[in-house]
Coordinates of C-alpha atoms in Angstrom, one line a residue:
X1 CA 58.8 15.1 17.7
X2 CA 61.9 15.2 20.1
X3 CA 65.2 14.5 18.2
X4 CA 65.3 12.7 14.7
X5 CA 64.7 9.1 16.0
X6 CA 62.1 8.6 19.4
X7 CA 62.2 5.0 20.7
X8 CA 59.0 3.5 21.7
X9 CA 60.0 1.8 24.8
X10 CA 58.1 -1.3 27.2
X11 CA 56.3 1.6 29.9
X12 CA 56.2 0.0 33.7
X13 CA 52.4 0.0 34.5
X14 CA 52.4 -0.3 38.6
X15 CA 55.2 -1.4 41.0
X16 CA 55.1 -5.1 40.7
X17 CA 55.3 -4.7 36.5
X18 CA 58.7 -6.3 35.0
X19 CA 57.8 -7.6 32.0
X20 CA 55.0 -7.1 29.5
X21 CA 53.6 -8.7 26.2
X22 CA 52.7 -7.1 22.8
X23 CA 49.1 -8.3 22.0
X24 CA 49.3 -6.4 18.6
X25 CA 50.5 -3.5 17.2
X26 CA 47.3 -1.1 15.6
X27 CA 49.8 1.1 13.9
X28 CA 52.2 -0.6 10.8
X29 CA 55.8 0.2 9.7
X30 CA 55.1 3.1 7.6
X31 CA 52.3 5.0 8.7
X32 CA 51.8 8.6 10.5
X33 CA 51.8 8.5 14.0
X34 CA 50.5 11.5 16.1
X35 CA 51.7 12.0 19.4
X36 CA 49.3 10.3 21.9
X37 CA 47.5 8.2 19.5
X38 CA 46.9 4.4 20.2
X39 CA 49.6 2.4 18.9
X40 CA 50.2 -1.0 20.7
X41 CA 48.4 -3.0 23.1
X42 CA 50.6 -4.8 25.8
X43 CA 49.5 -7.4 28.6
X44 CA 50.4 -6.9 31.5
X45 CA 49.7 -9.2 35.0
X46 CA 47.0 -6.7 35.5
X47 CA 45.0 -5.8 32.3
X48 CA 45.6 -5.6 28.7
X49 CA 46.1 -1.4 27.8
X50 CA 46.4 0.5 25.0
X51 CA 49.9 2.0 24.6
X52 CA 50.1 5.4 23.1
X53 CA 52.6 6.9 20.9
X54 CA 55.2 9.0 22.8
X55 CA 55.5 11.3 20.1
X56 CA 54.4 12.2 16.4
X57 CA 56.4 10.5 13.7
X58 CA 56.4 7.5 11.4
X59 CA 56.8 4.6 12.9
X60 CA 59.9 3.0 11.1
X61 CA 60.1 -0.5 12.8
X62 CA 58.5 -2.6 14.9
X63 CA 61.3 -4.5 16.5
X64 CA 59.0 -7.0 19.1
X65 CA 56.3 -8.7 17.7
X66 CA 52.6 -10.2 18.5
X67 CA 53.1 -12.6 21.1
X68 CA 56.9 -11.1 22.4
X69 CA 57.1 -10.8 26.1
X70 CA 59.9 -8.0 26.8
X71 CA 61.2 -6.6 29.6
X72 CA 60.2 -2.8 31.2
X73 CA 62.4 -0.5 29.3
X74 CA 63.0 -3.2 26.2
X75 CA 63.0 -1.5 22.5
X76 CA 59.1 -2.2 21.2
X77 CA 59.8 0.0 18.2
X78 CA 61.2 3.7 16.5
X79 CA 59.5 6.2 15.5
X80 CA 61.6 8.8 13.4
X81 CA 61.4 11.6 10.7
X82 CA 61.3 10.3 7.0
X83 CA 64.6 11.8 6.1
X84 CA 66.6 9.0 8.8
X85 CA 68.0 6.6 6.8
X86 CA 67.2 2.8 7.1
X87 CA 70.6 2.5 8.0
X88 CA 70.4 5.0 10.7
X89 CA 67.4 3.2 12.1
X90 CA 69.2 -0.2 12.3
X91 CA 72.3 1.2 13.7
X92 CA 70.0 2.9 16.4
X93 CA 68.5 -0.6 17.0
X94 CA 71.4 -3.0 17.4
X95 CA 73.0 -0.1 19.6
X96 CA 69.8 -0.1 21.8
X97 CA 70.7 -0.7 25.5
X98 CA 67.7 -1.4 27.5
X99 CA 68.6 1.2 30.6
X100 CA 68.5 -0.5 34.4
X101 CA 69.4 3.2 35.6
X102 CA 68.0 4.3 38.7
X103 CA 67.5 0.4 39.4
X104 CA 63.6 1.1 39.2
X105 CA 63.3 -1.4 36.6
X106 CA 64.4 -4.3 38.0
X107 CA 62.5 -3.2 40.8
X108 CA 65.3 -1.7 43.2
X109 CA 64.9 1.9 44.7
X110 CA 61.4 1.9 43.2
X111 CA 58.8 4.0 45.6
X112 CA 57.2 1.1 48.2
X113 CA 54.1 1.5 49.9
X114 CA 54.3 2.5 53.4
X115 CA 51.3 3.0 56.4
X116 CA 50.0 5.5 58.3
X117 CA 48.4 6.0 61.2
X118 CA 44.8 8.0 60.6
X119 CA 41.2 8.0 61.8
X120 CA 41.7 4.9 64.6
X121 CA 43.2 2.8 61.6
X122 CA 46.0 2.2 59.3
X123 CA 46.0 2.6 56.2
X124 CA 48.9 1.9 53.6
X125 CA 49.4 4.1 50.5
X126 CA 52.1 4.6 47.8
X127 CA 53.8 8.1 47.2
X128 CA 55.2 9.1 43.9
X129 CA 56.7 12.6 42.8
X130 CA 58.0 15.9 44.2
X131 CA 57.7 19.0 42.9
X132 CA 55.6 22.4 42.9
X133 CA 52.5 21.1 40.7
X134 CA 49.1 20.6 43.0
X135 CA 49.1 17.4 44.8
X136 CA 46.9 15.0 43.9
X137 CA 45.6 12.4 46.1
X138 CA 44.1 9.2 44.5
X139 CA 40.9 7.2 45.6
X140 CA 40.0 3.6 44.3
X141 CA 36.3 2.2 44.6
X142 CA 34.8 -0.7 45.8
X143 CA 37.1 -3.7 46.5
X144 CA 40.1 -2.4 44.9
X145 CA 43.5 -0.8 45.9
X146 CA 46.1 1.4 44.9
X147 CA 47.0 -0.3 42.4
X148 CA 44.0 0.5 40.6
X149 CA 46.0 4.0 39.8
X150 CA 49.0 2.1 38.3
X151 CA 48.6 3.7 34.5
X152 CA 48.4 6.7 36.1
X153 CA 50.2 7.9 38.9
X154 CA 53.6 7.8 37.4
X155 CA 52.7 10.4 34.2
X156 CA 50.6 12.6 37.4
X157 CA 53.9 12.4 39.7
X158 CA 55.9 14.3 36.7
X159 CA 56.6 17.6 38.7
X160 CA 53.9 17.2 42.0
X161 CA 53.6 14.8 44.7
X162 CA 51.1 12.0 44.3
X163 CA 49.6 9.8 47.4
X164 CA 47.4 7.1 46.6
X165 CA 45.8 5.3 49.6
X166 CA 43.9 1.9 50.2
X167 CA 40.9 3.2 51.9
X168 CA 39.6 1.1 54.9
X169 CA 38.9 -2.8 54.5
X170 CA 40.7 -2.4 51.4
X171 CA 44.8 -3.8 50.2
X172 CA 46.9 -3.4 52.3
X173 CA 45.2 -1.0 55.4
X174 CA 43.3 -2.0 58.4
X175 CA 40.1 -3.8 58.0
X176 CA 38.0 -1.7 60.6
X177 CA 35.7 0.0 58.3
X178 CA 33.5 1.5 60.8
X179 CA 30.2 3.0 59.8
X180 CA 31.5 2.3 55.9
X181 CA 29.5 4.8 54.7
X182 CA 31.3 8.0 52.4
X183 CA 31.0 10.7 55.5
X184 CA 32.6 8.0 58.0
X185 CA 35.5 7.2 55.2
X186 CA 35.5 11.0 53.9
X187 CA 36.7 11.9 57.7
X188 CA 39.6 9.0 57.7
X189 CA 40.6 10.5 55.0
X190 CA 40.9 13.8 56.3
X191 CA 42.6 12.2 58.7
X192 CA 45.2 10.8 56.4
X193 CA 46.0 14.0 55.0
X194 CA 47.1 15.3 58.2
X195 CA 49.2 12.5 59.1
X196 CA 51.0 12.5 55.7
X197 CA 51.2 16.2 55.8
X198 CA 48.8 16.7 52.4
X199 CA 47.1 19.9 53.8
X200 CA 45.2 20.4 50.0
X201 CA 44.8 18.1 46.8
X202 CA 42.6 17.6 44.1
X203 CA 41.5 14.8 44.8
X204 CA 41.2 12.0 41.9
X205 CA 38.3 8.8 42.5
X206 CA 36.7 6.4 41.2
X207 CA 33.5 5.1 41.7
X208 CA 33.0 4.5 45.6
X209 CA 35.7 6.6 46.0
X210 CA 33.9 9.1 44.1
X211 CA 31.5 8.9 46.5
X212 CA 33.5 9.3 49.6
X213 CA 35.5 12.7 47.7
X214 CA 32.4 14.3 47.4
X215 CA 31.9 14.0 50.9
X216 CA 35.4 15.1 51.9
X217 CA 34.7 18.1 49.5
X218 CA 31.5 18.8 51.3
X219 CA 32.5 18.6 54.6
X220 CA 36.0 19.9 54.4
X221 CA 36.5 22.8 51.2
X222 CA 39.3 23.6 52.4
X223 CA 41.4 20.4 51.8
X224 CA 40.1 19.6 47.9
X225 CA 41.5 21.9 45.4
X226 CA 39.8 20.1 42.6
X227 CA 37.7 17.1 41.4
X228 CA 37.9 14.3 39.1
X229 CA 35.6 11.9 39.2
X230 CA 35.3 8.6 37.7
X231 CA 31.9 6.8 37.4
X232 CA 31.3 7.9 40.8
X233 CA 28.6 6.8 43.0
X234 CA 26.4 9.0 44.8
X235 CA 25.0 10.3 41.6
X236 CA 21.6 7.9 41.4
X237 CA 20.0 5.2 42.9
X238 CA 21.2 2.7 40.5
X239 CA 23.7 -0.1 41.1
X240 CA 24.8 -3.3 39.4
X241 CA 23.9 -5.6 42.7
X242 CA 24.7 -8.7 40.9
X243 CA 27.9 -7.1 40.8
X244 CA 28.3 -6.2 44.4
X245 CA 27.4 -9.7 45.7
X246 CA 29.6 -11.7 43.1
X247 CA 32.4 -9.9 44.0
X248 CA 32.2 -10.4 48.2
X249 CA 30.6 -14.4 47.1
X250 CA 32.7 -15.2 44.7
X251 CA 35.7 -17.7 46.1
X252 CA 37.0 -19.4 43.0
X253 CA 38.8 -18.2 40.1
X254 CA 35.8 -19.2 37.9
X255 CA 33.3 -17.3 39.8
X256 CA 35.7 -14.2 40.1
X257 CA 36.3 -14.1 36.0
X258 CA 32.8 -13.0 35.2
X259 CA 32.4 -10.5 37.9
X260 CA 35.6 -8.9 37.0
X261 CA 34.7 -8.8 33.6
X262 CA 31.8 -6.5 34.5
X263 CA 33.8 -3.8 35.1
X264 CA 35.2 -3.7 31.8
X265 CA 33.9 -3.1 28.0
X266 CA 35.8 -6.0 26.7
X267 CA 35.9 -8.6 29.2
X268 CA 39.1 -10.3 27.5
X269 CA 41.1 -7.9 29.3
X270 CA 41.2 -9.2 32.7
X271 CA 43.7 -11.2 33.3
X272 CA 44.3 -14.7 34.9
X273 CA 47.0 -12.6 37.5
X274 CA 44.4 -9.8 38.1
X275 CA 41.9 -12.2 39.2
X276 CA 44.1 -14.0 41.5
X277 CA 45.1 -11.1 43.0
X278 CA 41.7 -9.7 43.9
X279 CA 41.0 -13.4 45.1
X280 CA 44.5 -13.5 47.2
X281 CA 43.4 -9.7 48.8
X282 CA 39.9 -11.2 49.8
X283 CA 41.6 -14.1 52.0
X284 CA 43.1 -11.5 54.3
X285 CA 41.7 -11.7 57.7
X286 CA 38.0 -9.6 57.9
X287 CA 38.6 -8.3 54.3
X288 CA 35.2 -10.3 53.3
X289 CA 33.5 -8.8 56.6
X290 CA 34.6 -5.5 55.3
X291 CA 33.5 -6.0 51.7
X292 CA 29.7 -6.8 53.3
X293 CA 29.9 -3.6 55.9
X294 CA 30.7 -1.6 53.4
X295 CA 28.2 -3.0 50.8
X296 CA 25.5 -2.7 53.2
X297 CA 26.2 1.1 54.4
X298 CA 26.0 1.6 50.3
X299 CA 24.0 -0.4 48.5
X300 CA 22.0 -2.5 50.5
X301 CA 18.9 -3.7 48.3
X302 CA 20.6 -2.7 44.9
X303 CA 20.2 0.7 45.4
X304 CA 22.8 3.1 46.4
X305 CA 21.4 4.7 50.0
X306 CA 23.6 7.9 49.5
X307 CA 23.1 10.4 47.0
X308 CA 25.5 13.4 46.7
X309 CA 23.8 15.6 44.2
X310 CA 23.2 18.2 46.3
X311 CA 26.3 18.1 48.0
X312 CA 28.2 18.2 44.2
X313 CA 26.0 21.3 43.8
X314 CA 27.8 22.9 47.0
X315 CA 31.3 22.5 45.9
X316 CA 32.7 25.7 45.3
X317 CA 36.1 23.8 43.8
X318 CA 36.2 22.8 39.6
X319 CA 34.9 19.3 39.3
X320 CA 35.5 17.1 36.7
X321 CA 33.2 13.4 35.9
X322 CA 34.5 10.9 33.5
X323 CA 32.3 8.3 32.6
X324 CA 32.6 4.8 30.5
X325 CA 29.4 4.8 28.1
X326 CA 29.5 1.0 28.3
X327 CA 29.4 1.1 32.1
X328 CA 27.3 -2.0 33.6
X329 CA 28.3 -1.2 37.1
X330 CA 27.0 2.7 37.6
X331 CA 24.8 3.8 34.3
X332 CA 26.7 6.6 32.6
X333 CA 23.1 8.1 33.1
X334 CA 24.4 8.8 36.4
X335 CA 26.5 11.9 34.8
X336 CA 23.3 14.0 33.5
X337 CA 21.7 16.7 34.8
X338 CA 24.4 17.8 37.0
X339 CA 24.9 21.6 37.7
X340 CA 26.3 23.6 34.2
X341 CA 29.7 23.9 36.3
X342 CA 30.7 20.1 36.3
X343 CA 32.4 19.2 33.2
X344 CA 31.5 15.2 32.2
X345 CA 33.3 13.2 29.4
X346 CA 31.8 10.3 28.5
X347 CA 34.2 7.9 26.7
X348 CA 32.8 5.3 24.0
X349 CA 33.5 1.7 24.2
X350 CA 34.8 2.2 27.9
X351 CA 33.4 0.4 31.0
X352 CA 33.8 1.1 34.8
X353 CA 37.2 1.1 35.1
X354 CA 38.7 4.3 32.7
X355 CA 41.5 4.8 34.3
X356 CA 42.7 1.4 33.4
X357 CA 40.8 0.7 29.9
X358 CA 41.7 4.2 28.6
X359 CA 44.1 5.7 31.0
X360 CA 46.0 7.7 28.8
X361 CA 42.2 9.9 27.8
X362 CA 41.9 10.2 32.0
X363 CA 45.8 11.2 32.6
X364 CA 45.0 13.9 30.1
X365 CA 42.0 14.9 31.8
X366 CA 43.5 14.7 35.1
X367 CA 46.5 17.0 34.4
X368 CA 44.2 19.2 32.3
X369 CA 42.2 19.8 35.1
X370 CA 45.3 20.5 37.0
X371 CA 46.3 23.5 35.6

């Protein structure tokens, strides 16, 4: 571990993040930690995640509790080599200052999102990072945003630029889908990347998203360093329709609950905030007209119209698939017999949504396919 005594420390999950809540500890005061394992779960406006440990240790003391609500950057607890004395550790925790630094936590000089001009439309997206690390760009699915990316695009923007995007009819860009199928978005998207000067990235996506990578890939080598894929569609014919039409039908907060929970293994983890904000996002002028253009380029009838198999078996760049084996949305089926090349996890006891139900197993994944 780093130093005698490692603090475990309230992370700050997305922009809007300023607070969170310990739902329970899974580690107790006393046991062997290893670096990355599960340790906490915290609540957040979004979705309850598992927090791992930032480094191997034992964890000496749990300083906030079940039920605590603590601000980003609070003291959760300390981990810490067996030889630190007890007195040590509580002189380290009364002296514990929760750091306002940069100003990022209280949400000053955070990055914001801004818009760009691409394809026709606008489109806003959120940039994180500088350095000399590959670029990633980041690619939500059906009805989300980029905020779907808030576990993790701040661990990715360690030491590369980052630039994730609402892709059209979604958040905060322009509602003019066009054609809504993958090639029409794939070439937006190409068009974003010259606009924000992102000349070649691997390219990380989820689900539709997924889809409209593998057509950017396809059609444009030259821009996509790499691939990883999350649940992506394209990959079969199966879809979860009752999914697709609750989600553009679905009006009220009790309609929205159980179509959100879909896209998760344990539905207990969408919370009240993350269903009004997916409500609040669909009152936005043509975003429901969006939602059905898209749905009908897609998956009209249930049944996805484009498949991308052979297109996958084209790519010349590493690909990567990650893929929740409790997905109701798109089968995990969807991940076999695909050429020897593509590397696929499947992940137990994980829905749709990876990235936010195990995001620190796809961060992994993501940077190891970086190097």
């Amino acid at each position: 571990m780093m130093g005698r005594i490692e603090p475990i420390v309230m992370p700050k999950w997305g922009l809007a993040m300023t607070e969170g809540t310990v739902v329970g500890w899974e580690a107790g005061e006393g046991d062997r930690v290893d670096q990355g394992q599960d340790i906490l779960e915290i609540e957040t406006t979004k979705i309850t995640n598992v927090f791992e440990a930032p480094a191997g240790g034992t964890l000496r003391r749990q300083v906030v509790h079940e039920g605590d609500t603590v601000p980003v950057g609070a003291l959760l607890g300390v981990l810490a080599d067996d030889e630190v004395s007890d007195e040590e550790i509580d002189s380290f925790v009364s002296g514990f200052v929760v750091e306002a630094d940069d100003g990022e936590a209280a949400g000053e000089g955070a990055p914001e999102p801004r818009k760009a001009e691409a394809g026709g439309r606008t489109l806003r997206y959120l940039e994180m990072g500088a350095g000399e690390g590959t670029p990633v760009l980041l690619v939500h699915g059906f009805g989300a945003d980029l905020n779907a990316w808030m576990f993790v695009q701040p661990t990715l923007a360690e030491g590369r630029r980052t630039v994730a995007l609402d892709l059209p009819g979604h958040g905060g860009s322009q509602k003019d889908v066009g054609a809504g199928t993958p090639e029409s978005m794939a070439d937006t998207l190409s068009a974003f990347m010259d606009e924000v000067g992102l000349e070649r990235a691997h390219v990380v996506a989820h689900s539709l998203g997924g889809a409209v990578a593998l057509a950017l890939a396809s059609a444009k080598p030259d821009r996509v360093s790499g691939l990883t894929l999350i649940a992506p569609a394209g990959l079969g014919d199966e879809i979860n329709h009752e999914f697709i039409t609750g989600f553009i039908e679905a009006g009220r907060r009790k309609e929205m609950k159980p179509v959100l929970g879909l896209l998760v293994a344990d539905p207990s983890l969408v919370s009240r905030d993350m269903i009004e904000d997916v409500l609040k996002a669909k009152r936005i002028d043509g975003a429901e007209e969006a939602l059905r253009t898209v749905a009908a380029a897609n998956f009209a009838g249930g049944r996805q119209a484009v498949l991308l198999r052979d297109a996958l078996a084209g790519l010349s760049c590493p690909v990567e698939i990650a893929w929740g084996e409790a997905d109701r949305i798109l089968p995990a089926s969807h991940a076999e017999g695909l050429p020897e090349a593509v590397r696929v996890r499947r992940m137990a006891d994980v829905g749709h949504m990876p990235h936010m139900e195990a995001a620190g197993e796809v961060t992994r994944l993501i940077l190891a396919g970086l190097e």
